[in-house]
Every structure is written in structure tokens, then in C-alpha cells.
Short mmCIF file of C-alpha atoms and ligand atoms in Angstrom, two decimals:
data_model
loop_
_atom_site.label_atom_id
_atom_site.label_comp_id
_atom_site.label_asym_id
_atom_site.label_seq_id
_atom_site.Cartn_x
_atom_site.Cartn_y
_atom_site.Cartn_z
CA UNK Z 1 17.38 -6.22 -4.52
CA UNK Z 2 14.86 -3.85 -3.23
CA UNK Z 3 12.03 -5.73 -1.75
CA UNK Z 4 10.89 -2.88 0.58
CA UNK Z 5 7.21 -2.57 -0.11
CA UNK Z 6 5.01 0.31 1.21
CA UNK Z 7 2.74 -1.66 3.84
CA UNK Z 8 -0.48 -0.49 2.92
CA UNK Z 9 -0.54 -0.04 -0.96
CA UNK Z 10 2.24 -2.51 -1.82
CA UNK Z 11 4.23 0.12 -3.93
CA UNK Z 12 8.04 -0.26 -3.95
CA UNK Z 13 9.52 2.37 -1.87
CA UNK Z 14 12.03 4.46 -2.36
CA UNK Z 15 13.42 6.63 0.16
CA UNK Z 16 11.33 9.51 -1.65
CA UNK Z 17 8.64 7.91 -1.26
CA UNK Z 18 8.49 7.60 2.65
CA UNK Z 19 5.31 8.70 4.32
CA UNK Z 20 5.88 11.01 7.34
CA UNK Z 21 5.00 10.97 11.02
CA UNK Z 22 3.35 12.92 13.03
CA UNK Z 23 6.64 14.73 14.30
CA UNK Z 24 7.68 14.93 10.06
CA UNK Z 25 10.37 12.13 10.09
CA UNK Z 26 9.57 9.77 7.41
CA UNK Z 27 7.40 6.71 8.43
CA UNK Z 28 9.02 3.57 7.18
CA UNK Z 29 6.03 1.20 6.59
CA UNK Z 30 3.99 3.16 4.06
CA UNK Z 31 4.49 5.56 0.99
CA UNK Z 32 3.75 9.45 0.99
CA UNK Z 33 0.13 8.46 -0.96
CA UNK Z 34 -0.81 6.24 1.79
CA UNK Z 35 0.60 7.67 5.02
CA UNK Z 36 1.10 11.63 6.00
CA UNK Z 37 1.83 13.19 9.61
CA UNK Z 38 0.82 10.45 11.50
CA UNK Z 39 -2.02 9.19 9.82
CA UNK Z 40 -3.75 7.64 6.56
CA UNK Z 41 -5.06 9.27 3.70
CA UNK Z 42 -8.02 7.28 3.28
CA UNK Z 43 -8.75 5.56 6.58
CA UNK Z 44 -12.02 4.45 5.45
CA UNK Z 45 -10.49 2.38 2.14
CA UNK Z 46 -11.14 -1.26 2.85
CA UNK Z 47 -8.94 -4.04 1.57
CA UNK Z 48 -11.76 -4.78 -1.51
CA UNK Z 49 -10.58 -1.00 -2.16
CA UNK Z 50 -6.93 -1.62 -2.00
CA UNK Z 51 -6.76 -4.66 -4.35
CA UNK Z 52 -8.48 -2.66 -6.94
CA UNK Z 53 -6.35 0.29 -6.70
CA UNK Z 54 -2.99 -1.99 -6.56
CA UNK Z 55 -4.60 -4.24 -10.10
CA UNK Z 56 -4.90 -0.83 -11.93
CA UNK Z 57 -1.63 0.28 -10.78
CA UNK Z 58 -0.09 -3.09 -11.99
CA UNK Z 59 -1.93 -3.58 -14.91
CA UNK Z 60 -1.12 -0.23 -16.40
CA UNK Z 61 2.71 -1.01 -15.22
CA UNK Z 62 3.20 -4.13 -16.45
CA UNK Z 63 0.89 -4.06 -19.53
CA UNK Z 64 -0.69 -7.24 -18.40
CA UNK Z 65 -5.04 -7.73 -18.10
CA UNK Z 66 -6.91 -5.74 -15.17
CA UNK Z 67 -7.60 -9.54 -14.19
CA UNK Z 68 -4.47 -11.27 -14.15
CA UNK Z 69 -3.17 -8.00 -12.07
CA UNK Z 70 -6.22 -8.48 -9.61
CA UNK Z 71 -4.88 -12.46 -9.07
CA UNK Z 72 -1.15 -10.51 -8.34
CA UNK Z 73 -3.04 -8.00 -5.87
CA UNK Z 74 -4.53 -10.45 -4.32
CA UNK Z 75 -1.75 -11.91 -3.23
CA UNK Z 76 0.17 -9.07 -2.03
CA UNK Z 77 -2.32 -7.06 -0.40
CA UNK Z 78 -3.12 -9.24 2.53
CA UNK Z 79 0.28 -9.59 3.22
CA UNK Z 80 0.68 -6.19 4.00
CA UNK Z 81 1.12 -4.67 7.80
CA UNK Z 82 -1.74 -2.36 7.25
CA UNK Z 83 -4.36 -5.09 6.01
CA UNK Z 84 -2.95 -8.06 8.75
CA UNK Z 85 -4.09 -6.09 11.95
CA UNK Z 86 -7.56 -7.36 12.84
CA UNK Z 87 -8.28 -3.82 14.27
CA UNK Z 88 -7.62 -0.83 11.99
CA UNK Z 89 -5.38 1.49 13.02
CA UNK Z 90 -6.13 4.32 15.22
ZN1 LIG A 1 1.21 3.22 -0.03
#
């Protein structure tokens, strides 16, 4: 069982997937989409943003409604490392 979740989208990651650090080597929190050299792709997406993108993402993957994926999103989301930090990230 792979329960390794990128920490800011909630994607499964696979080692492919890895985002990168500022020096190259691959950042083990978040997922290439999310995280690249060091920093994130969209720094100015707020969690609202996140949910949304994550209910699409499952909905379209697991053939379920865009509202039954948002109720799964919402749950995984705030979980994440990214979303938890009461300061964003610098
Ligand atoms: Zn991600």
C-alpha cells in the first residue's frame, strides 16, 4: 500500500512524480505540478482553490459527481502539510 500523498494537491506520488528542490534533488512532500526548484507553482492558490482542483481531478477519476468528489476533497485537503501551516510558506 502506497499511501504517500503529494502534500499540497493530495495526488498519489510516485517516485516520478517528485517535485524538486532548489539544489534539483526531488522534494518529497509535493508532486512535480505543485512544487519545482524550491518553490510552488502557484503560491497564490488558496485552499478554496485546491479543493476545487482536487474534486475535478477525482471526479473525472473515479467517475463519481463533481459534488460527492468536493465532500472527498474536503477531507483530504486540510490534512495536507501545505494547507496545515498557519503561515504560507516562504
Ligand atoms: Zn501536488
Amino acid at each position: 500500500m502506497n499511501d504517500e500523498r503529494c502534500q499540497s494537491c493530495g495526488i498519489n506520488l510516485a517516485p516520478s512524480t517528485h517535485g524538486s528542490n532548489k539544489d534539483g534533488t526531488p522534494n518529497m512532500d509535493y508532486c512535480s505540478k505543485c512544487f519545482q526548484r524550491g518553490s510552488f507553482t502557484q503560491p497564490s492558490l488558496n485552499i478554496q482553490g485546491m479543493i476545487q482542483k482536487l474534486a475535478e481531478n477525482i471526479s473525472a477519476q473515479l467517475r463519481i459527481p463533481e459534488g460527492r468528489a468536493r465532500i472527498l476533497a474536503s477531507a483530504i485537503i486540510p490534512l495536507l502539510k501545505r494547507w496545515k501551516q498557519p503561515e504560507i510558506a516562504k
